[in-house]
Coordinates of C-alpha atoms and ligand atoms in Angstrom, one line a residue:
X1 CA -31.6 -59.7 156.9
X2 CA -33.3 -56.6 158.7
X3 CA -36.5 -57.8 160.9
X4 CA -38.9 -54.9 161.0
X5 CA -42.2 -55.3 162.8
X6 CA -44.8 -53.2 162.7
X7 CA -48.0 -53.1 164.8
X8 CA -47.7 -56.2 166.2
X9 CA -50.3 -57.7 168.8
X10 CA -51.3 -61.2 169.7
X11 CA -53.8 -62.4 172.2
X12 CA -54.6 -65.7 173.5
X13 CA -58.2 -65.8 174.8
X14 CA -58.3 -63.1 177.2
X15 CA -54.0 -62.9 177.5
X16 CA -52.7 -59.8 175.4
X17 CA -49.4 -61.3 175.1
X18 CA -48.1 -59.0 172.9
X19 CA -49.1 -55.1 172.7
X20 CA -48.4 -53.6 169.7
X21 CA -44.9 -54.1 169.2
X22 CA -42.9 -51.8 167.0
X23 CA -38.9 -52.5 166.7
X24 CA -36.2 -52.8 164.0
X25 CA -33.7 -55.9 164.1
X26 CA -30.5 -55.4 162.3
X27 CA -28.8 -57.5 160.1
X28 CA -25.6 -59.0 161.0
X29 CA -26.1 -58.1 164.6
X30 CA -26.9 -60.2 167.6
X31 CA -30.2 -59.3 169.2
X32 CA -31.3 -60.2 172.6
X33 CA -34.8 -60.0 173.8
X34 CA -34.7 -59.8 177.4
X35 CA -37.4 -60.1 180.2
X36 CA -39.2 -61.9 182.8
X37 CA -41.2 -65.1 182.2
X38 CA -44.3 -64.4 181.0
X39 CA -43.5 -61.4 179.3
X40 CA -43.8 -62.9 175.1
X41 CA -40.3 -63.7 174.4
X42 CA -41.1 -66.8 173.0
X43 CA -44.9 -65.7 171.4
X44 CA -42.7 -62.9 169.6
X45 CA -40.2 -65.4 168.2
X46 CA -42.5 -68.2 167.3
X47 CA -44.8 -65.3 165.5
X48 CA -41.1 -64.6 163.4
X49 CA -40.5 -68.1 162.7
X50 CA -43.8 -68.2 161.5
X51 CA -45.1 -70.9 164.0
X52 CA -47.4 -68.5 165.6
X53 CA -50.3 -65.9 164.3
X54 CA -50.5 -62.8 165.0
X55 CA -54.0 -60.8 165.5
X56 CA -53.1 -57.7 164.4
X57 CA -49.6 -56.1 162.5
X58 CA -47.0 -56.5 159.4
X59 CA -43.3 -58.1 159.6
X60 CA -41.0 -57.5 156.9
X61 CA -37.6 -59.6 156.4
X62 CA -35.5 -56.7 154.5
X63 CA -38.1 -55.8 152.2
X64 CA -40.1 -58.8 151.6
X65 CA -44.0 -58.7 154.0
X66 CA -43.9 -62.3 155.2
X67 CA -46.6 -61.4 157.3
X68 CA -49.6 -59.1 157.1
X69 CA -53.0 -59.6 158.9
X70 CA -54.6 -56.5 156.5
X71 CA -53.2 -57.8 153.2
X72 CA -53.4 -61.6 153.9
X73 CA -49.5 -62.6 153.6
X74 CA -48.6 -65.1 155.7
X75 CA -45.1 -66.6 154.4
X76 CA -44.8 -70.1 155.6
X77 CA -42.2 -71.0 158.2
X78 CA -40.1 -73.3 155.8
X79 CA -39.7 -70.5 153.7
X80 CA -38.8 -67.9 156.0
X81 CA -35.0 -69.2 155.7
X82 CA -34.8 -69.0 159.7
X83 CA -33.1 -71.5 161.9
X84 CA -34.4 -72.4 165.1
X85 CA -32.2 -73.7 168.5
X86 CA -34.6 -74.2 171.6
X87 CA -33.5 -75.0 175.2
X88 CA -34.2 -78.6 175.3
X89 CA -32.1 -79.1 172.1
X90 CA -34.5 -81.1 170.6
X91 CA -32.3 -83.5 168.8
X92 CA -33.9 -87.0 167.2
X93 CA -32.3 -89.1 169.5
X94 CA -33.1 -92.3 166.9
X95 CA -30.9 -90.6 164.5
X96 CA -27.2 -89.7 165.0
X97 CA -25.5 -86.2 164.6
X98 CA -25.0 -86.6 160.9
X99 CA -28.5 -87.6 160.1
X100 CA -30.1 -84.8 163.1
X101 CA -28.0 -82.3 161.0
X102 CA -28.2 -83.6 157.8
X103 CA -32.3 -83.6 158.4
X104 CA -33.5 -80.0 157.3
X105 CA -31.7 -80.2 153.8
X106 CA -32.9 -83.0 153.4
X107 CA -36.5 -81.8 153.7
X108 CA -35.9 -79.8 151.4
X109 CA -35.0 -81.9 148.7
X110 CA -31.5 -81.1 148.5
X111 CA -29.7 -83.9 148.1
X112 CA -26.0 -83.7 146.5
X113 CA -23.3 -82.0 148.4
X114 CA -25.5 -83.1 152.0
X115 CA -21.8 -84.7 153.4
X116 CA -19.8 -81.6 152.3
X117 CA -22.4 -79.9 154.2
X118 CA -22.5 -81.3 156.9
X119 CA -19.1 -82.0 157.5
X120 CA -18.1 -78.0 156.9
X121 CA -20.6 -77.5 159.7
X122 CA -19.7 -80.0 162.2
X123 CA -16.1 -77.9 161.8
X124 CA -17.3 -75.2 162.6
X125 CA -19.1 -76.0 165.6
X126 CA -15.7 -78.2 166.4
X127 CA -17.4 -81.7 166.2
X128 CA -15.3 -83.2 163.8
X129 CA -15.0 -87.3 163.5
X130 CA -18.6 -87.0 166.1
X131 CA -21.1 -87.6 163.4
X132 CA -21.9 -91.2 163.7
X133 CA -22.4 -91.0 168.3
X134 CA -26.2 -90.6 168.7
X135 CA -27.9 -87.3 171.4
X136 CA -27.4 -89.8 174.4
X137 CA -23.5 -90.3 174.0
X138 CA -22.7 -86.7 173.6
X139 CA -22.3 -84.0 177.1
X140 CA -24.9 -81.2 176.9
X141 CA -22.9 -78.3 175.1
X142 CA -21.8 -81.2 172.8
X143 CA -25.5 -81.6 171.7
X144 CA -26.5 -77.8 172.1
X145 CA -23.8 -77.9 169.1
X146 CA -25.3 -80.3 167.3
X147 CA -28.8 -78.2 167.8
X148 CA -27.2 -75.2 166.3
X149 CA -25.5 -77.4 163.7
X150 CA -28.7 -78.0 162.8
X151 CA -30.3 -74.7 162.9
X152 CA -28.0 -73.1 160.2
X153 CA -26.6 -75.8 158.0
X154 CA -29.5 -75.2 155.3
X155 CA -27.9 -71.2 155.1
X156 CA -30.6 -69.6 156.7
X157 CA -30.7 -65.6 157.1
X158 CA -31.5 -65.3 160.5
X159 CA -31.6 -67.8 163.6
X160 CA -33.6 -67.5 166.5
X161 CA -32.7 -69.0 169.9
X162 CA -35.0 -69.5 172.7
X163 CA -33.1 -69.8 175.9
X164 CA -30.6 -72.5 174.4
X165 CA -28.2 -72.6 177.1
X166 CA -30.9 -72.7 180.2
X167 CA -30.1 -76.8 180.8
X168 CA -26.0 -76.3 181.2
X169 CA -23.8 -75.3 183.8
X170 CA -22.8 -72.7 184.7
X171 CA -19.1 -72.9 183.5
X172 CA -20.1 -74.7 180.3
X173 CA -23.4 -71.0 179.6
X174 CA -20.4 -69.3 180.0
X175 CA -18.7 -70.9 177.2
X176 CA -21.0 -71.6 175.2
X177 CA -22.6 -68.1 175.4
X178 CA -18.9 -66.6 173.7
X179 CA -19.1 -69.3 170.9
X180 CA -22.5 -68.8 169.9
X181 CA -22.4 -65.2 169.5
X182 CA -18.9 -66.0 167.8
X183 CA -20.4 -68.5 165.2
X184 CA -23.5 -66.3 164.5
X185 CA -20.9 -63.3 163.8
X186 CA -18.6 -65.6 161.6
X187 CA -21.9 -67.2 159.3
X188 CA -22.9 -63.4 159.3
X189 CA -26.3 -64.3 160.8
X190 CA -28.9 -62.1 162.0
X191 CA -29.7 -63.8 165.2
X192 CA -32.4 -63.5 167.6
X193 CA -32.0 -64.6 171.5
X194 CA -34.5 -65.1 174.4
X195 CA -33.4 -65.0 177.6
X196 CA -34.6 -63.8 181.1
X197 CA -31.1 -63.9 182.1
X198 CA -29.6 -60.2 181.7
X199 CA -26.0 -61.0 182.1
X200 CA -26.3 -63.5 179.1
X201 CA -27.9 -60.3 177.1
X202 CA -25.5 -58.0 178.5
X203 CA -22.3 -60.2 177.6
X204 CA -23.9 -61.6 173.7
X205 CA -25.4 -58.8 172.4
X206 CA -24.7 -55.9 170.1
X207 CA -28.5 -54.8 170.8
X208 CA -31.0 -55.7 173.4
X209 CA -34.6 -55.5 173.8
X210 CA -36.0 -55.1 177.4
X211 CA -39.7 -56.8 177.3
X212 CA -42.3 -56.7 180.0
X213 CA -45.8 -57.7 180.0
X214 CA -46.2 -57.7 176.5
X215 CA -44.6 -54.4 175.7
X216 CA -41.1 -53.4 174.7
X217 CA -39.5 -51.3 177.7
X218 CA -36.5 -50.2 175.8
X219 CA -34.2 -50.6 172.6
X220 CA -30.8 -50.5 173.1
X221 CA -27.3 -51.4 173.5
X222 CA -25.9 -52.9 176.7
X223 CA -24.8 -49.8 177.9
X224 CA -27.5 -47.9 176.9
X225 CA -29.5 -50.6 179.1
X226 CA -27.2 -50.6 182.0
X227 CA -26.3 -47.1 182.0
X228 CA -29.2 -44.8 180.9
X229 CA -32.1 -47.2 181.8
X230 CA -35.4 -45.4 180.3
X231 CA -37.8 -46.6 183.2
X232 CA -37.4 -47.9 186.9
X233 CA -38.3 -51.2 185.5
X234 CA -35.4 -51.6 183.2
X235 CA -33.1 -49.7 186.0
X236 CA -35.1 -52.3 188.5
X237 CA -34.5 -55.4 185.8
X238 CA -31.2 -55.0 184.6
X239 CA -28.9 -55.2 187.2
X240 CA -29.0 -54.1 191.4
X241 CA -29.7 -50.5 192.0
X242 CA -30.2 -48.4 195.1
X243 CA -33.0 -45.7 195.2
X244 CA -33.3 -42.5 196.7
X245 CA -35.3 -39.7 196.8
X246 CA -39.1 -40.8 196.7
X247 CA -37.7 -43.4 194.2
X248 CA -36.9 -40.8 191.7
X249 CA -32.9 -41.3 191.6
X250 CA -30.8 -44.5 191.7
X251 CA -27.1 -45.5 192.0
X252 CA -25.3 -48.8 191.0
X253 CA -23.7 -50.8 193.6
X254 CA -20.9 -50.2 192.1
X255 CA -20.2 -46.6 192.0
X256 CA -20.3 -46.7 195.7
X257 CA -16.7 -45.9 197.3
X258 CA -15.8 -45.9 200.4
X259 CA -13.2 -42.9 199.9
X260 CA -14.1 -39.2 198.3
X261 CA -12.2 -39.4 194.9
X262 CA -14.0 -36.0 193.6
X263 CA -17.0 -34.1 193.7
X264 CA -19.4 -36.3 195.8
X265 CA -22.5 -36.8 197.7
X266 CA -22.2 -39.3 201.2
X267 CA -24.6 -41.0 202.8
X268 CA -23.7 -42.5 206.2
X269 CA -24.9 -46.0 207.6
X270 CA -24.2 -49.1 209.3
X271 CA -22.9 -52.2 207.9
X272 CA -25.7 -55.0 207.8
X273 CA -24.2 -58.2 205.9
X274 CA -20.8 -59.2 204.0
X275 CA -20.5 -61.9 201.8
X276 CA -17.3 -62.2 200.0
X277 CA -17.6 -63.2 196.2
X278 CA -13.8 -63.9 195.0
X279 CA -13.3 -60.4 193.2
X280 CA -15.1 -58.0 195.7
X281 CA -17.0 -58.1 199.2
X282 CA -20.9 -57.4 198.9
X283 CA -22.4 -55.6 201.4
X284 CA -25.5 -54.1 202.8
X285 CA -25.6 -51.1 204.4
X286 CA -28.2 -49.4 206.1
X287 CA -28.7 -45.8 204.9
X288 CA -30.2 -43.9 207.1
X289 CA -33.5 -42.7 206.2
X290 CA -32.9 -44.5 202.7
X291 CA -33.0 -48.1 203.5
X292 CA -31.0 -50.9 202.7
X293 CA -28.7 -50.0 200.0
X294 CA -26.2 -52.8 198.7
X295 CA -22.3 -51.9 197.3
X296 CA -19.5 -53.5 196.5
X297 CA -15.9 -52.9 198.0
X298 CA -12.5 -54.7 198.0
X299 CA -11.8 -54.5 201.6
X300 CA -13.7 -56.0 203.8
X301 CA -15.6 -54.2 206.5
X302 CA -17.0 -55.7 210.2
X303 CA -20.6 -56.1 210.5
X304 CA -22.1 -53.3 212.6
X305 CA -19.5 -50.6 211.6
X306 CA -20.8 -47.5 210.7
X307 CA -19.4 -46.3 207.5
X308 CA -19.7 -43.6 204.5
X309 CA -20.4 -44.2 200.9
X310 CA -19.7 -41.3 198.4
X311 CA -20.8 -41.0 194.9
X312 CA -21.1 -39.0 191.7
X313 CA -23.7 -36.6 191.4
X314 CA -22.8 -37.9 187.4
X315 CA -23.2 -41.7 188.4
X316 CA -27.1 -40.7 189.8
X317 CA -29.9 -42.1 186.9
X318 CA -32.9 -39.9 187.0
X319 CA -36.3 -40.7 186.8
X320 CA -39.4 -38.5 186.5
X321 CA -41.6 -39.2 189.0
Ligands
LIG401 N1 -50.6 -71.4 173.5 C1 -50.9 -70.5 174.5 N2 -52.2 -70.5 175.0 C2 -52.5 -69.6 175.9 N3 -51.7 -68.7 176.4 C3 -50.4 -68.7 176.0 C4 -50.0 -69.6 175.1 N4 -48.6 -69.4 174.9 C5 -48.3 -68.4 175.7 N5 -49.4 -68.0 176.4 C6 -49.4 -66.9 177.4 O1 -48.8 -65.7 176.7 C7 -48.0 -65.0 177.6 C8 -46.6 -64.9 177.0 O2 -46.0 -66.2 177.0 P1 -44.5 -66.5 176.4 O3 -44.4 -68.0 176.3 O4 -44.3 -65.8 175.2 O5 -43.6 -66.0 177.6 P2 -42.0 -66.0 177.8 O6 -41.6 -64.5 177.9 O7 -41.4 -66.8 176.7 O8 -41.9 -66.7 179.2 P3 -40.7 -67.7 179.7 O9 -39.5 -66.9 180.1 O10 -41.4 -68.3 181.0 O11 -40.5 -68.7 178.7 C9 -48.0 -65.7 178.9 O12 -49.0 -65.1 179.7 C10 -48.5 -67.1 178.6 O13 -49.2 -67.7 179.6
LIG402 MG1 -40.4 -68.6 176.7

């Protein structure tokens, strides 16, 4: 199901937490919404879900309104066919993973084929023979499972996910971050994720949208994100960048060398800190008349040396001033 919102805004008291937003979510793909906290992430999913109210704007699920302030639709939220999966999982911890997934169908009424149901599902989130242990004897990707389980066992067109993986380790997000993208692919979901984390966008997405203060920054895919940043804030937000020139022009870390391999520009300066991360050695150098600019290198350099960094007049982003 496309997601199309049109004029959106919403304020709470004096807060304008969202300023007339305007973006297209596709169907089938795997959206992120990406920003700091604070910036509406979860106002904008709530509002979708239909948990929220706007003040002012239309959203249309393919082509049915199920909102509009100016013609008076407000579609209700169990209606919306939308599945939700929040960050503290939220499972009924008086009722085991059957009945916790079994719950939404049956409120709403349907009540033959519930096992078949819920069996399928508990395959597909590989939790077979697990459906009579309650919340409390499952590990935490075991119930973020059972949450997501949950969230699309009554067929819903889209699902919306607000920061799901936030309370797991790190080794587990990572996991867990390929098999939800997976399962929403497989079910042929259009799904909808929060996060303030930008390598969780980055890695999950198909599209991502960079919010700040209320407003959308950009639209776009990960590369178009990482690599052709529209603003200093998304440059700034998504991933480490060094600026130059009046702040006008900005390299990543990473297409610093420490050799000439082509055309280049150099910038000379002296080696400020090293910390060595497994696959590369961090450093800071001190550019001179620059600042502190930070690059990555797999040979490790002594603290104090002074060294040249070259670069691609190609690998520069722009900015107008
Ligand atoms: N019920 C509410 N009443 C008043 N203000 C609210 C309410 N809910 C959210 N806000 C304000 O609206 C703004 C957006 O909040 P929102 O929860 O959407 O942010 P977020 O991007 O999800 O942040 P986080 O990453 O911290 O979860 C914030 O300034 C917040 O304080
Ligand atoms: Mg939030």
């Amino acid at each position: 199901m496309n997601v199309k919102i049109v004029n959106l805004n919403k304020w709470y008291g004096e807060v304008h937490a969202l300023k007339n937003i305007n973006v297209i979510i596709q169907t089938g793909k795997f959206t992120s919404l990406l920003g700091p906290s604070g910036c509406g992430k979860t106002t904008l999913l709530k509002i979708l879900a239909g948990l929220e109210t706007p003040d002012q704007g239309d959203i249309y699920f393919d082509d049915q309104c199920v909102f509009s302030r100016d013609r008076n639709i407000n579609v209700l939220p169990q209606k919306r066919q939308i599945g939700m999966v929040f960050q503290e999982f939220a499972l009924w911890p008086h009722m085991n993973v059957f009945e916790n997934i079994a719950f939404p169908l049956k409120a709403k009424k349907m009540h033959v084929e519930i096992e078949r149901k819920v069996e399928s599902i508990l395959e597909t989130v590989r939790l077979e023979g697990m459906s009579k242990r309650y919340p409390d004897q499952l590990s935490g990707g075991q119930q973020q499972r059972v949450a997501f389980a949950r969230a699309v066992v009554a067929n819903p067109k889209i699902v919306l996910f607000d920061e799901p993986l936030s309370a797991l380790d790190a080794v587990l997000r990572d996991e867990m971050r390929f098999e939800i993208s997976n399962m929403v692919k497989q079910m042929n979901l259009t799904g909808i994720y929060v996060t303030h984390d930008q390598i969780e966008a980055m890695s999950m997405s198909d599209q991502i949208i960079v919010m700040n203060k209320g407003n959308i920054l950009q639209v776009g895919t990960p590369e178009d994100i990482y690599d052709r940043p529209v603003s200093k804030l998304v440059m700034d937000f998504v991933g480490k960048s060094n600026w130059f020139e009046c702040g006008t022009k900005a390299i990543r870390p990473e297409r610093l060398a420490l050799y000439p391999t082509g055309p280049y520009k150099k910038v000379s300066g002296v080696v400020q800190s090293i910390a060595y991360l497994g696959d590369k050695y961090e450093m800071i150098v001190q550019i001179e008349k620059m600042g502190n600019w930070m690059s990555y290198h797999n040979k490790r350099c002594q603290l104090g040396d002074r060294i040249d960094l070259y670069f691609k007049h190609s690998d520069v982003i722009r900015f107008a001033d």
